[in-house]
């Protein structure tokens, strides 16, 4: 009787241990595994953890396999990102060189244009829509007998004779 009672208690203890293990470890891991299966597409871009496989239904082994695959995928993505960053750095250097080259060409062209405008014998004036002087070349300075910075902002009409004012005014100012 004592032996049967001891065996019964041992069986009861083993059943309680099995139920406790199932309740505390196996079921939460299974729920976590199912949740990970559902969300793995979002996390990994399509790499799901298969429920079946050589590792069976052992959730811990499945997690280990999944995280190894995930780690490999992360390293592969990092490698691709580094390749793209290197290509972008090279393209940025090329673009900077092109911008510098174009800037130098524009500055040279601007200097040539400025020299041409300064040494032409005709007065060249840039005015805005209201008739205010925005820029004038050296010939304009000589004609107006004013230094160019003092001309900026003044109306062009102040420097014209009455006859030339009538013919020079644009249609929208008449």
PDB file of C-alpha atoms in Angstrom:
ATOM      1  CA  UNK A   1       0.000   0.000   0.000  1.00  0.00           C
ATOM      2  CA  UNK A   2       2.840   2.287   0.873  1.00  0.00           C
ATOM      3  CA  UNK A   3       4.462   1.543  -2.453  1.00  0.00           C
ATOM      4  CA  UNK A   4       1.206   2.162  -4.330  1.00  0.00           C
ATOM      5  CA  UNK A   5       0.671   5.421  -2.403  1.00  0.00           C
ATOM      6  CA  UNK A   6       4.227   6.555  -3.203  1.00  0.00           C
ATOM      7  CA  UNK A   7       3.768   5.681  -6.864  1.00  0.00           C
ATOM      8  CA  UNK A   8       0.431   7.537  -6.902  1.00  0.00           C
ATOM      9  CA  UNK A   9       2.023  10.613  -5.300  1.00  0.00           C
ATOM     10  CA  UNK A  10       4.885  10.451  -7.795  1.00  0.00           C
ATOM     11  CA  UNK A  11       2.418  10.252 -10.676  1.00  0.00           C
ATOM     12  CA  UNK A  12       0.427  13.130  -9.209  1.00  0.00           C
ATOM     13  CA  UNK A  13       3.612  15.153  -8.781  1.00  0.00           C
ATOM     14  CA  UNK A  14       4.690  14.427 -12.357  1.00  0.00           C
ATOM     15  CA  UNK A  15       1.228  15.392 -13.653  1.00  0.00           C
ATOM     16  CA  UNK A  16       1.328  18.649 -11.664  1.00  0.00           C
ATOM     17  CA  UNK A  17       4.819  19.337 -12.989  1.00  0.00           C
ATOM     18  CA  UNK A  18       3.658  18.635 -16.561  1.00  0.00           C
ATOM     19  CA  UNK A  19       0.586  20.872 -16.174  1.00  0.00           C
ATOM     20  CA  UNK A  20       2.689  23.621 -14.554  1.00  0.00           C
ATOM     21  CA  UNK A  21       5.329  23.418 -17.283  1.00  0.00           C
ATOM     22  CA  UNK A  22       2.674  23.497 -19.954  1.00  0.00           C
ATOM     23  CA  UNK A  23       0.922  26.443 -18.286  1.00  0.00           C
ATOM     24  CA  UNK A  24       4.044  28.477 -17.399  1.00  0.00           C
ATOM     25  CA  UNK A  25       6.425  27.669 -20.275  1.00  0.00           C
ATOM     26  CA  UNK A  26       4.945  25.765 -23.209  1.00  0.00           C
ATOM     27  CA  UNK A  27       1.688  27.683 -23.736  1.00  0.00           C
ATOM     28  CA  UNK A  28       3.244  31.188 -23.493  1.00  0.00           C
ATOM     29  CA  UNK A  29       6.019  30.115 -25.857  1.00  0.00           C
ATOM     30  CA  UNK A  30       3.442  28.663 -28.267  1.00  0.00           C
ATOM     31  CA  UNK A  31       1.419  31.917 -28.155  1.00  0.00           C
ATOM     32  CA  UNK A  32       4.613  33.903 -28.703  1.00  0.00           C
ATOM     33  CA  UNK A  33       5.566  31.591 -31.549  1.00  0.00           C
ATOM     34  CA  UNK A  34       2.162  32.011 -33.207  1.00  0.00           C
ATOM     35  CA  UNK A  35       2.358  35.778 -32.802  1.00  0.00           C
ATOM     36  CA  UNK A  36       5.857  35.778 -34.244  1.00  0.00           C
ATOM     37  CA  UNK A  37       4.642  33.668 -37.160  1.00  0.00           C
ATOM     38  CA  UNK A  38       1.890  36.223 -37.871  1.00  0.00           C
ATOM     39  CA  UNK A  39       4.188  39.243 -37.567  1.00  0.00           C
ATOM     40  CA  UNK A  40       7.313  37.748 -39.122  1.00  0.00           C
ATOM     41  CA  UNK A  41       6.302  38.913 -42.600  1.00  0.00           C
ATOM     42  CA  UNK A  42       6.377  42.516 -41.399  1.00  0.00           C
ATOM     43  CA  UNK A  43       9.601  42.047 -39.462  1.00  0.00           C
ATOM     44  CA  UNK A  44      11.580  40.135 -42.057  1.00  0.00           C
ATOM     45  CA  UNK A  45      10.055  41.178 -45.337  1.00  0.00           C
ATOM     46  CA  UNK A  46       8.650  37.734 -46.095  1.00  0.00           C
ATOM     47  CA  UNK A  47      10.900  35.361 -44.141  1.00  0.00           C
ATOM     48  CA  UNK A  48       8.405  33.439 -41.996  1.00  0.00           C
ATOM     49  CA  UNK A  49       9.180  30.839 -39.356  1.00  0.00           C
ATOM     50  CA  UNK A  50       7.846  27.561 -40.595  1.00  0.00           C
ATOM     51  CA  UNK A  51       5.740  25.621 -38.083  1.00  0.00           C
ATOM     52  CA  UNK A  52       7.009  22.360 -39.505  1.00  0.00           C
ATOM     53  CA  UNK A  53      10.587  21.463 -40.123  1.00  0.00           C
ATOM     54  CA  UNK A  54      13.446  19.362 -38.931  1.00  0.00           C
ATOM     55  CA  UNK A  55      13.289  21.067 -35.550  1.00  0.00           C
ATOM     56  CA  UNK A  56       9.657  20.031 -34.961  1.00  0.00           C
ATOM     57  CA  UNK A  57       7.441  21.890 -32.546  1.00  0.00           C
ATOM     58  CA  UNK A  58      10.154  22.909 -30.095  1.00  0.00           C
ATOM     59  CA  UNK A  59       9.569  26.637 -29.860  1.00  0.00           C
ATOM     60  CA  UNK A  60      12.984  27.441 -28.432  1.00  0.00           C
ATOM     61  CA  UNK A  61      14.728  25.756 -31.354  1.00  0.00           C
ATOM     62  CA  UNK A  62      12.379  27.531 -33.781  1.00  0.00           C
ATOM     63  CA  UNK A  63      13.228  30.885 -32.177  1.00  0.00           C
ATOM     64  CA  UNK A  64      16.917  30.146 -32.363  1.00  0.00           C
ATOM     65  CA  UNK A  65      16.679  29.236 -36.057  1.00  0.00           C
ATOM     66  CA  UNK A  66      14.516  32.288 -36.759  1.00  0.00           C
ATOM     67  CA  UNK A  67      16.879  34.694 -35.034  1.00  0.00           C
ATOM     68  CA  UNK A  68      19.871  33.178 -36.813  1.00  0.00           C
ATOM     69  CA  UNK A  69      18.097  33.743 -40.140  1.00  0.00           C
ATOM     70  CA  UNK A  70      17.065  37.219 -39.076  1.00  0.00           C
ATOM     71  CA  UNK A  71      20.642  38.046 -38.072  1.00  0.00           C
ATOM     72  CA  UNK A  72      21.944  36.797 -41.428  1.00  0.00           C
ATOM     73  CA  UNK A  73      19.352  38.913 -43.226  1.00  0.00           C
ATOM     74  CA  UNK A  74      20.293  41.986 -41.181  1.00  0.00           C
ATOM     75  CA  UNK A  75      23.965  41.521 -42.042  1.00  0.00           C
ATOM     76  CA  UNK A  76      23.092  41.119 -45.724  1.00  0.00           C
ATOM     77  CA  UNK A  77      20.991  44.318 -45.599  1.00  0.00           C
ATOM     78  CA  UNK A  78      23.811  46.169 -43.839  1.00  0.00           C
ATOM     79  CA  UNK A  79      26.204  45.042 -46.539  1.00  0.00           C
ATOM     80  CA  UNK A  80      23.843  46.320 -49.260  1.00  0.00           C
ATOM     81  CA  UNK A  81      23.386  49.594 -47.418  1.00  0.00           C
ATOM     82  CA  UNK A  82      27.151  50.045 -47.165  1.00  0.00           C
ATOM     83  CA  UNK A  83      27.489  49.393 -50.907  1.00  0.00           C
ATOM     84  CA  UNK A  84      24.798  51.979 -51.638  1.00  0.00           C
ATOM     85  CA  UNK A  85      26.429  54.482 -49.269  1.00  0.00           C
ATOM     86  CA  UNK A  86      29.754  54.021 -51.040  1.00  0.00           C
ATOM     87  CA  UNK A  87      28.107  54.551 -54.431  1.00  0.00           C
ATOM     88  CA  UNK A  88      26.324  57.644 -53.114  1.00  0.00           C
ATOM     89  CA  UNK A  89      29.575  59.034 -51.737  1.00  0.00           C
ATOM     90  CA  UNK A  90      31.232  58.600 -55.130  1.00  0.00           C
ATOM     91  CA  UNK A  91      28.258  60.227 -56.883  1.00  0.00           C
ATOM     92  CA  UNK A  92      28.304  63.098 -54.387  1.00  0.00           C
ATOM     93  CA  UNK A  93      31.987  63.718 -55.100  1.00  0.00           C
ATOM     94  CA  UNK A  94      31.284  63.715 -58.848  1.00  0.00           C
ATOM     95  CA  UNK A  95      28.359  66.096 -58.389  1.00  0.00           C
ATOM     96  CA  UNK A  96      30.447  68.425 -56.224  1.00  0.00           C
ATOM     97  CA  UNK A  97      33.127  68.485 -58.900  1.00  0.00           C
ATOM     98  CA  UNK A  98      30.507  69.269 -61.555  1.00  0.00           C
ATOM     99  CA  UNK A  99      29.000  72.025 -59.426  1.00  0.00           C
ATOM    100  CA  UNK A 100      32.424  73.540 -58.816  1.00  0.00           C
ATOM    101  CA  UNK A 101      33.242  73.327 -62.530  1.00  0.00           C
ATOM    102  CA  UNK A 102      29.925  74.937 -63.503  1.00  0.00           C
ATOM    103  CA  UNK A 103      30.362  77.617 -60.839  1.00  0.00           C
ATOM    104  CA  UNK A 104      33.822  78.462 -62.157  1.00  0.00           C
ATOM    105  CA  UNK A 105      32.449  78.589 -65.711  1.00  0.00           C
ATOM    106  CA  UNK A 106      29.593  80.865 -64.630  1.00  0.00           C
ATOM    107  CA  UNK A 107      31.945  83.171 -62.746  1.00  0.00           C
ATOM    108  CA  UNK A 108      34.287  83.369 -65.712  1.00  0.00           C
ATOM    109  CA  UNK A 109      31.359  84.081 -68.016  1.00  0.00           C
ATOM    110  CA  UNK A 110      30.033  86.700 -65.634  1.00  0.00           C
ATOM    111  CA  UNK A 111      33.440  88.380 -65.437  1.00  0.00           C
ATOM    112  CA  UNK A 112      33.716  88.403 -69.230  1.00  0.00           C
ATOM    113  CA  UNK A 113      30.219  89.846 -69.535  1.00  0.00           C
ATOM    114  CA  UNK A 114      30.947  92.486 -66.877  1.00  0.00           C
ATOM    115  CA  UNK A 115      34.156  93.490 -68.635  1.00  0.00           C
ATOM    116  CA  UNK A 116      32.341  93.688 -71.946  1.00  0.00           C
ATOM    117  CA  UNK A 117      29.525  95.778 -70.472  1.00  0.00           C
ATOM    118  CA  UNK A 118      31.922  98.090 -68.647  1.00  0.00           C
ATOM    119  CA  UNK A 119      34.024  98.882 -71.709  1.00  0.00           C
ATOM    120  CA  UNK A 120      31.294  99.269 -74.315  1.00  0.00           C
ATOM    121  CA  UNK A 121      30.739 102.912 -75.391  1.00  0.00           C
ATOM    122  CA  UNK A 122      26.942 102.750 -75.135  1.00  0.00           C
ATOM    123  CA  UNK A 123      25.121 103.248 -71.867  1.00  0.00           C
ATOM    124  CA  UNK A 124      23.472 100.037 -70.660  1.00  0.00           C
ATOM    125  CA  UNK A 125      20.976 100.293 -67.837  1.00  0.00           C
ATOM    126  CA  UNK A 126      18.905  97.620 -66.122  1.00  0.00           C
ATOM    127  CA  UNK A 127      15.656  98.983 -64.680  1.00  0.00           C
ATOM    128  CA  UNK A 128      12.790  97.313 -62.856  1.00  0.00           C
ATOM    129  CA  UNK A 129       9.106  97.489 -63.801  1.00  0.00           C
ATOM    130  CA  UNK A 130       8.647 100.810 -61.941  1.00  0.00           C
ATOM    131  CA  UNK A 131      11.508 102.401 -63.859  1.00  0.00           C
ATOM    132  CA  UNK A 132      14.031 102.376 -60.973  1.00  0.00           C
ATOM    133  CA  UNK A 133      17.663 101.791 -61.942  1.00  0.00           C
ATOM    134  CA  UNK A 134      19.001  98.471 -60.691  1.00  0.00           C
ATOM    135  CA  UNK A 135      22.352  98.534 -62.485  1.00  0.00           C
ATOM    136  CA  UNK A 136      24.235 100.676 -64.957  1.00  0.00           C
ATOM    137  CA  UNK A 137      27.558 100.304 -66.761  1.00  0.00           C
ATOM    138  CA  UNK A 138      30.435 102.797 -66.814  1.00  0.00           C
ATOM    139  CA  UNK A 139      29.095 104.553 -69.896  1.00  0.00           C
ATOM    140  CA  UNK A 140      25.884 105.235 -67.926  1.00  0.00           C
ATOM    141  CA  UNK A 141      27.946 106.676 -65.095  1.00  0.00           C
ATOM    142  CA  UNK A 142      29.748 108.967 -67.558  1.00  0.00           C
ATOM    143  CA  UNK A 143      26.485 110.106 -69.176  1.00  0.00           C
ATOM    144  CA  UNK A 144      24.714 110.706 -65.869  1.00  0.00           C
ATOM    145  CA  UNK A 145      27.860 112.039 -64.212  1.00  0.00           C
ATOM    146  CA  UNK A 146      27.008 109.971 -61.126  1.00  0.00           C
ATOM    147  CA  UNK A 147      28.804 106.979 -59.598  1.00  0.00           C
ATOM    148  CA  UNK A 148      26.914 103.738 -60.214  1.00  0.00           C
ATOM    149  CA  UNK A 149      26.025 102.970 -56.547  1.00  0.00           C
ATOM    150  CA  UNK A 150      24.329 106.394 -56.281  1.00  0.00           C
ATOM    151  CA  UNK A 151      22.235 105.598 -59.376  1.00  0.00           C
ATOM    152  CA  UNK A 152      20.743 102.389 -57.994  1.00  0.00           C
ATOM    153  CA  UNK A 153      17.146 102.919 -56.916  1.00  0.00           C
ATOM    154  CA  UNK A 154      16.750 106.296 -58.682  1.00  0.00           C
ATOM    155  CA  UNK A 155      14.136 106.573 -61.431  1.00  0.00           C
ATOM    156  CA  UNK A 156      15.473 106.450 -64.962  1.00  0.00           C
ATOM    157  CA  UNK A 157      13.097 109.274 -65.872  1.00  0.00           C
ATOM    158  CA  UNK A 158      15.180 111.746 -63.854  1.00  0.00           C
ATOM    159  CA  UNK A 159      18.045 111.422 -66.349  1.00  0.00           C
ATOM    160  CA  UNK A 160      16.040 111.731 -69.567  1.00  0.00           C
ATOM    161  CA  UNK A 161      15.135 114.843 -71.517  1.00  0.00           C
ATOM    162  CA  UNK A 162      11.411 115.589 -71.883  1.00  0.00           C
ATOM    163  CA  UNK A 163      11.469 114.389 -75.507  1.00  0.00           C
ATOM    164  CA  UNK A 164      13.190 111.125 -74.674  1.00  0.00           C
ATOM    165  CA  UNK A 165      10.900 110.562 -71.663  1.00  0.00           C
ATOM    166  CA  UNK A 166       7.864 110.479 -73.940  1.00  0.00           C
ATOM    167  CA  UNK A 167       9.435 107.963 -76.303  1.00  0.00           C
ATOM    168  CA  UNK A 168      11.181 105.905 -73.611  1.00  0.00           C
ATOM    169  CA  UNK A 169       8.224 105.311 -71.292  1.00  0.00           C
ATOM    170  CA  UNK A 170       6.845 101.830 -71.726  1.00  0.00           C
ATOM    171  CA  UNK A 171       3.227 101.480 -72.741  1.00  0.00           C
ATOM    172  CA  UNK A 172       2.106 100.461 -69.231  1.00  0.00           C
ATOM    173  CA  UNK A 173       3.528 103.713 -67.740  1.00  0.00           C
ATOM    174  CA  UNK A 174       1.900 106.098 -70.284  1.00  0.00           C
TER     175      UNK A 174
END
